[in-house]
Short mmCIF file of C-alpha atoms in Angstrom, two decimals:
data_model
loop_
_atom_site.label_atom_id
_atom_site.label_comp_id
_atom_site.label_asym_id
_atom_site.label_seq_id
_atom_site.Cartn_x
_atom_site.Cartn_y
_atom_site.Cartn_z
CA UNK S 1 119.32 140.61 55.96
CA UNK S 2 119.80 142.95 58.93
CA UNK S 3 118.44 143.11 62.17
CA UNK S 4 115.94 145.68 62.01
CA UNK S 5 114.43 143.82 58.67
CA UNK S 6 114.51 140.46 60.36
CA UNK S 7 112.44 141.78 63.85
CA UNK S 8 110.14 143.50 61.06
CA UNK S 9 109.17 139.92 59.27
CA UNK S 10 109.04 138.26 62.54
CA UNK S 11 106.59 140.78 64.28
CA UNK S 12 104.62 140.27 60.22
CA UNK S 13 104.42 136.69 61.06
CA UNK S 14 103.25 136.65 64.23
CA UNK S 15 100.02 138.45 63.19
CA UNK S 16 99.11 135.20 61.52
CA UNK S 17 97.59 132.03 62.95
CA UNK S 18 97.92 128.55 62.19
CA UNK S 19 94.68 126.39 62.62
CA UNK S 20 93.32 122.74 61.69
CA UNK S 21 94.50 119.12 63.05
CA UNK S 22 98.17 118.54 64.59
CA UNK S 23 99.24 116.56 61.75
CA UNK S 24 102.71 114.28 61.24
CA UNK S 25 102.97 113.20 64.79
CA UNK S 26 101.58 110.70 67.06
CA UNK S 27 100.52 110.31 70.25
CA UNK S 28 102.31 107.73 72.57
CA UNK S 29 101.14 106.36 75.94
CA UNK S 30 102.45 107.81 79.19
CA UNK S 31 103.36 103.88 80.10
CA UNK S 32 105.26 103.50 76.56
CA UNK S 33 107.41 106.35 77.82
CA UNK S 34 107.91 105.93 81.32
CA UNK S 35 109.00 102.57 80.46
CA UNK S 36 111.01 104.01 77.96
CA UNK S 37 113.07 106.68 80.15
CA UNK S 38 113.87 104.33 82.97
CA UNK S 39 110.85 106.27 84.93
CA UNK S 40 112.54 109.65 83.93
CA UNK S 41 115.76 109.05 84.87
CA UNK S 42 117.83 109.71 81.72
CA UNK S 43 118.47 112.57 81.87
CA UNK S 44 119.82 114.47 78.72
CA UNK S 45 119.43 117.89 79.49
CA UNK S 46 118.00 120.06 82.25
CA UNK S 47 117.56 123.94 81.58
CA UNK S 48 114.71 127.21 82.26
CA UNK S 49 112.45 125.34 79.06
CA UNK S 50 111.99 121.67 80.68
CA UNK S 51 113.94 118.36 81.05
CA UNK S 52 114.45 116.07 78.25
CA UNK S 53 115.14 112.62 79.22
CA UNK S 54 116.54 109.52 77.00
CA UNK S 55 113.91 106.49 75.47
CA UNK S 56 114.00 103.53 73.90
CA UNK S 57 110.79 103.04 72.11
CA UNK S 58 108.98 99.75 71.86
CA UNK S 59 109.90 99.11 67.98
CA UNK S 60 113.83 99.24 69.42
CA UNK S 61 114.82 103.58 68.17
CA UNK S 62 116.13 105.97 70.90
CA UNK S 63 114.07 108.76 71.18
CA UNK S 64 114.22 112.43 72.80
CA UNK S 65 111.62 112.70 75.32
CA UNK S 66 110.79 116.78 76.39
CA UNK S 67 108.78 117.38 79.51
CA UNK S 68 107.16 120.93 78.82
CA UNK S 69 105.99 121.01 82.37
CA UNK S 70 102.35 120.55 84.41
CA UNK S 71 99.67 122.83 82.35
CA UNK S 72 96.75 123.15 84.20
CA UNK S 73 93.83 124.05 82.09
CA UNK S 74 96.57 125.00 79.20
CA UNK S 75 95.90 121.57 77.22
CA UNK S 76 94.93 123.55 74.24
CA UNK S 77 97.99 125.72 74.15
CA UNK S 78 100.24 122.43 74.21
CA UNK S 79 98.30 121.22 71.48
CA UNK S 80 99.11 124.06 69.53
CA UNK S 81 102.67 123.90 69.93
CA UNK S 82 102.29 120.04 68.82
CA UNK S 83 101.09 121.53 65.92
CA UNK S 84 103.35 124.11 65.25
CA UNK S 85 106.73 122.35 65.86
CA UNK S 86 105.32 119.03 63.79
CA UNK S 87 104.95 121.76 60.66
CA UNK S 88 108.97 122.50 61.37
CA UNK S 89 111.15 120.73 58.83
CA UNK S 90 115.21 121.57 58.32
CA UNK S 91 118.05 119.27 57.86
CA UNK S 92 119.44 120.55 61.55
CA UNK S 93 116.14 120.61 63.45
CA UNK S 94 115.09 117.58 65.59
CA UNK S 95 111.87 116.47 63.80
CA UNK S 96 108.90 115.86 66.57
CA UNK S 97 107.63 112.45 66.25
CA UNK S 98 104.92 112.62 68.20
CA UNK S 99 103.33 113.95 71.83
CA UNK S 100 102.36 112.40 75.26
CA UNK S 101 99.45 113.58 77.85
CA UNK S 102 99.42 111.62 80.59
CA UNK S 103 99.94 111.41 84.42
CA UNK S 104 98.24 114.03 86.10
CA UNK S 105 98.45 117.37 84.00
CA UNK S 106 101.98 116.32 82.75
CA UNK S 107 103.16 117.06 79.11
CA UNK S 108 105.72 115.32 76.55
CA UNK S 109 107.22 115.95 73.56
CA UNK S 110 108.76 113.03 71.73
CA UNK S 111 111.32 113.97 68.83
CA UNK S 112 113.14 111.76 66.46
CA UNK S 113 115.82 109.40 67.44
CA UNK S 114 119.19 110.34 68.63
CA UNK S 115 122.00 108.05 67.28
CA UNK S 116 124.90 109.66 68.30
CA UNK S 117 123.68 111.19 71.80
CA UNK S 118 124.29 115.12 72.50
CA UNK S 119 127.49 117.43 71.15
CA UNK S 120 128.12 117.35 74.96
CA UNK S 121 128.93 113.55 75.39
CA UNK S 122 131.30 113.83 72.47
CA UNK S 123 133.47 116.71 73.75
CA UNK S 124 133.58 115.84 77.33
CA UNK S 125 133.51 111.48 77.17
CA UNK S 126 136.83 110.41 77.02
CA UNK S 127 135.63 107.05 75.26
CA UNK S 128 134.17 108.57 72.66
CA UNK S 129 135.22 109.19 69.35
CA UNK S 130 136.74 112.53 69.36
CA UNK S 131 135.10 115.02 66.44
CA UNK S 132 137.15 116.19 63.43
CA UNK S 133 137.84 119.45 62.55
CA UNK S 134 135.45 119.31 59.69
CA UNK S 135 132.70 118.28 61.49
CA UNK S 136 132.66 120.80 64.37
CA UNK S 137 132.55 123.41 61.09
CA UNK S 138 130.05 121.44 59.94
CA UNK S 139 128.23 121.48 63.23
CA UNK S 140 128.56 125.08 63.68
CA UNK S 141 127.25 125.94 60.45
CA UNK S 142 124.32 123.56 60.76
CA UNK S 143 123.31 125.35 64.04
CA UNK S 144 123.83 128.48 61.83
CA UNK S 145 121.28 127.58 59.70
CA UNK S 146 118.69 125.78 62.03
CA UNK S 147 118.57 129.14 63.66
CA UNK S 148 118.22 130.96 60.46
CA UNK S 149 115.17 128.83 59.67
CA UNK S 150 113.34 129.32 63.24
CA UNK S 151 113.55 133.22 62.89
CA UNK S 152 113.18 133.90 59.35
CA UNK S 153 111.11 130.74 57.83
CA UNK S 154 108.75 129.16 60.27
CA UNK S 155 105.62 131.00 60.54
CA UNK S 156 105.03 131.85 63.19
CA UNK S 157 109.08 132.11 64.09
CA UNK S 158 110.45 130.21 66.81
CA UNK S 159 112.33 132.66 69.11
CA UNK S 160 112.28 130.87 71.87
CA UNK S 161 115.47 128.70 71.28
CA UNK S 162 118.63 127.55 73.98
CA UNK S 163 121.57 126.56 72.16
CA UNK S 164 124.14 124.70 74.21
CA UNK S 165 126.69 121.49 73.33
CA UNK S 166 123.75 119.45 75.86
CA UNK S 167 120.82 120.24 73.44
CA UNK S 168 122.51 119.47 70.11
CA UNK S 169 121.84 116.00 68.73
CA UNK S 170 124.28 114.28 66.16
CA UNK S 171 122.69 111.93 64.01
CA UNK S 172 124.39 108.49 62.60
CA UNK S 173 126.27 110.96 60.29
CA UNK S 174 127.33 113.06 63.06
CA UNK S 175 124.37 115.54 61.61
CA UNK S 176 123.80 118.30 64.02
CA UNK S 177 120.29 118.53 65.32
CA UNK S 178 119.03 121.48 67.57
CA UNK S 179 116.81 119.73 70.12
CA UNK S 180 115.18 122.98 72.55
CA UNK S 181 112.97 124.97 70.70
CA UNK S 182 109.37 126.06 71.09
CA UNK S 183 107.46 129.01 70.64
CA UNK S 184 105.77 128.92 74.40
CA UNK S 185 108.10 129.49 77.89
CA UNK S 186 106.79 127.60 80.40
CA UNK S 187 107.24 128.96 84.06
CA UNK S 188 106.04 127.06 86.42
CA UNK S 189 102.44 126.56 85.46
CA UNK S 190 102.17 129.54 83.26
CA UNK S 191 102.86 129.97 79.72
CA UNK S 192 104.12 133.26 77.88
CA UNK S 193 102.37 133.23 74.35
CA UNK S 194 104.49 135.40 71.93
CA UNK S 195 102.01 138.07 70.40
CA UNK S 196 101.86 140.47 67.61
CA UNK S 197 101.61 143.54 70.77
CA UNK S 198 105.62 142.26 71.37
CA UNK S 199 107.69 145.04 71.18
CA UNK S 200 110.71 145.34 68.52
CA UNK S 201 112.64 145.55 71.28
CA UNK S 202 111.90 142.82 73.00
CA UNK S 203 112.02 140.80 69.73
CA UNK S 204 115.71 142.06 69.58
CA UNK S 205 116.73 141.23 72.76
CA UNK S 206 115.52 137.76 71.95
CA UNK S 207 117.55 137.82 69.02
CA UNK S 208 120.76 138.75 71.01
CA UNK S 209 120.80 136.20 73.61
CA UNK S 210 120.17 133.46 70.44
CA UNK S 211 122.81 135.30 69.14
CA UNK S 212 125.11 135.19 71.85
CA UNK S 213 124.23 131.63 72.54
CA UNK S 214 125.88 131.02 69.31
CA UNK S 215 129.11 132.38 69.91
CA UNK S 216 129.51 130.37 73.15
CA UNK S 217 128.40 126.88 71.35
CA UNK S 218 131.56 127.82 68.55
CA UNK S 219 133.57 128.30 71.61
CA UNK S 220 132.49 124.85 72.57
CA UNK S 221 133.53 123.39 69.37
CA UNK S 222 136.80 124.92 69.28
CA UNK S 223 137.91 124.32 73.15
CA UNK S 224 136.29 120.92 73.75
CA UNK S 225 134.79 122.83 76.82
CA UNK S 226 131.43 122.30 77.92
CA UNK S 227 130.96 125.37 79.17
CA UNK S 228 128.65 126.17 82.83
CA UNK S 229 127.31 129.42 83.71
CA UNK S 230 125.90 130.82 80.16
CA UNK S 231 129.48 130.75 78.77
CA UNK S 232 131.02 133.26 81.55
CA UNK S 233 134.65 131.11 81.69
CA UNK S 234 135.23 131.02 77.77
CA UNK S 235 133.91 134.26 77.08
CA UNK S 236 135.69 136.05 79.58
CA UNK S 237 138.85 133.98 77.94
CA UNK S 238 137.92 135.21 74.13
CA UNK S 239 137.76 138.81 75.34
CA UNK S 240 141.09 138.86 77.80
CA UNK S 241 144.02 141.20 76.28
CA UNK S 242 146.19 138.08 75.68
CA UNK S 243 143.68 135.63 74.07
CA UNK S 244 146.03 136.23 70.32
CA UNK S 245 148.67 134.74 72.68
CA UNK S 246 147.13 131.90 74.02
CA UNK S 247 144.86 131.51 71.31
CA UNK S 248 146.66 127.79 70.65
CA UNK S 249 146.96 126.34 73.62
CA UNK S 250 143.31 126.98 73.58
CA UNK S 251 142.22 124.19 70.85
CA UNK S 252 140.90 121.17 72.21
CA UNK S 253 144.03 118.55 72.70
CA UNK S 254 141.75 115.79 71.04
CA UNK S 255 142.25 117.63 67.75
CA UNK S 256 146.13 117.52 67.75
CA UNK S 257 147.53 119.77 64.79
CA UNK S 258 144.33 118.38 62.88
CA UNK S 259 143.00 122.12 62.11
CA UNK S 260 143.07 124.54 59.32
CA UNK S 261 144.37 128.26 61.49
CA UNK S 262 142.89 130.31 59.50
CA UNK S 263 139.30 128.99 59.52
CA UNK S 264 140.10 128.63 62.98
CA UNK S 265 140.76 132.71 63.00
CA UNK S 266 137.67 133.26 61.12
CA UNK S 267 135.64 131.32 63.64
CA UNK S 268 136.98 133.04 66.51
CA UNK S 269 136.19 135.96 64.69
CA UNK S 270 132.64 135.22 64.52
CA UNK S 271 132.35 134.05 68.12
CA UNK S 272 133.37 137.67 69.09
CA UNK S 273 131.54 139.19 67.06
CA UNK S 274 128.67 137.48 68.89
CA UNK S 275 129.40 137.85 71.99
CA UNK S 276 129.25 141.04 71.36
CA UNK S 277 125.87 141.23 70.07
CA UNK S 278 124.70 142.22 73.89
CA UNK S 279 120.74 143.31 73.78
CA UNK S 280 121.33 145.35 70.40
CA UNK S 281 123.28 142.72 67.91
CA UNK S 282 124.54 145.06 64.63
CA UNK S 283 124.42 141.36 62.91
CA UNK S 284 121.54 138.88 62.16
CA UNK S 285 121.77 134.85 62.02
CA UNK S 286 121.47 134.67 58.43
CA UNK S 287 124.44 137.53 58.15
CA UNK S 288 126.30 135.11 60.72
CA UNK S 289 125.69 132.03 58.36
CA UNK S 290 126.68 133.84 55.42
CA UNK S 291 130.15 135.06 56.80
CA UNK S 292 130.20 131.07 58.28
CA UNK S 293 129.44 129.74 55.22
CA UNK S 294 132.23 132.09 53.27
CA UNK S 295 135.06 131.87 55.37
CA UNK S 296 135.39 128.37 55.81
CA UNK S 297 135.64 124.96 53.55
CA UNK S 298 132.53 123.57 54.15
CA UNK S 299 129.89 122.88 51.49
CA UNK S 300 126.36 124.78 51.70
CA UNK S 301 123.67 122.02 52.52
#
């Protein structure tokens, strides 16, 4: 499906409205979870959409803990992203398990549990297990596919996605889970409601920088980098005149000789292509996940 089809079903769906109770989630107490995250000091992640912090829950699972941020009188627009994200259901999507309103005007998100901590602590912890070959492919194309989901499947479509090695959860099975999504921005206290008045453009830009966030995650995978700076250090490596040359001394060390080159060609190739996307990608996601899916040895979910 190209790009100009894809912005055309999203802008469809987003004409539509979802009503009735938030259903398949629960609501935990603001002391349950404070307790949980140390008083909100595991830290996970930190980026422009909140700060998700680490819990242990009172019946002994680790959970993901999201602060979307102080609402003031927005309590029924968190409720309807509740609503909306507990309705999202995908292999390699990190399933809300249930909400928090508590201190003051402060607002939680609590998603499923987190065996295996974040794609981050497993590329840059030396004591940890290093991944296989396999399952970065297997990683990459379960991002793939996530994101395929969000923007052509949910209704209304989740567009409002950061991809990064610090937001993707691995499961007991070293599952990939993507953790940030939402279909509100919170900026300080105010909230930017996608609407059916969006402009294509704008819907394609939005489906650039996902796309582009995509290429730098592969990158990720393939270095062992956890890159800083939206990706600036590996993709100004990918697109320097002698990256054929040094494309070797490139792969992470953890992974030895343990790699298959030409799936690792055919994943570079789709990291340039996009980076390349810019604000006007020529490819969509689930073009990307095709190609993904084709050119390497991995078996569709």
């Amino acid at each position: 499906m190209g790009v100009d089809r894809l912005i055309r079903r999203v802008l469809a769906l987003l004409h539509r409205s979802s009503h009735g109770p938030i259903s398949f989630v629960r609501h935990f107490s603001y002391k349950d979870i404070k307790k949980g995250t140390d008083d909100f000091q595991r830290i996970i992640y930190s980026n422009s959409h909140g700060t998700a912090y680490k819990a242990k829950l009172q019946d002994g699972g680790v959970a993901l803990v999201k602060e979307v941020g102080a609402l003031d009188q927005e309590k029924d627009v968190f409720y309807r992203e509740v609503q909306l994200l507990g309705r999202l259901h995908h292999r390699h999507l990190l399933p809300l398990r249930g909400f928090c309103t508590g201190h003051k005007t402060k607002r939680l998100l609590v998603f499923d549990n987190i065996e295996n901590g974040s794609l981050k602590e497993h590329l840059s912890d030396p004591l940890k297990t290093p991944l296989s070959w396999r399952t970065r492919l297997q990683i990459a194309i379960g991002v793939a596919s996530a994101l395929e989901y969000l923007l052509l499947f949910a209704d209304p479509p989740m567009y409002h996605v950061s991809i990064s090695s610090s937001n993707i959860m691995l499961d007991d099975q070293f599952t990939a889970k993507v953790a940030d999504v939402g279909l509100f921005t919170s900026v300080g206290n105010h909230i930017t409601v996608p609407h059916a008045s969006c402009s294509e453009e704008c819907m394609v830009q939005e489906h650039g920088n996902i796309i582009l966030q995509l290429g730098v995650l592969i990158l990720e995978l393939i270095t062992g980098q956890c890159s800083e700076k939206g990706g600036a250090d590996l993709i100004q490596w990918i697109q320097e005149s002698r990256f054929a040359s040094s494309m070797h001394k490139m792969i992470d060390p953890d992974l030895g000789n343990n790699y298959d080159s030409r799936e690792l060609k055919n994943l570079l190739s789709v990291a340039k292509l996009c980076l390349k996307s810019g604000d006007k990608p020529k490819f969509s996601i689930p073009q990307i996940l095709h190609y993904l899916q084709k050119k390497v040895d991995i078996p569709c979910d």
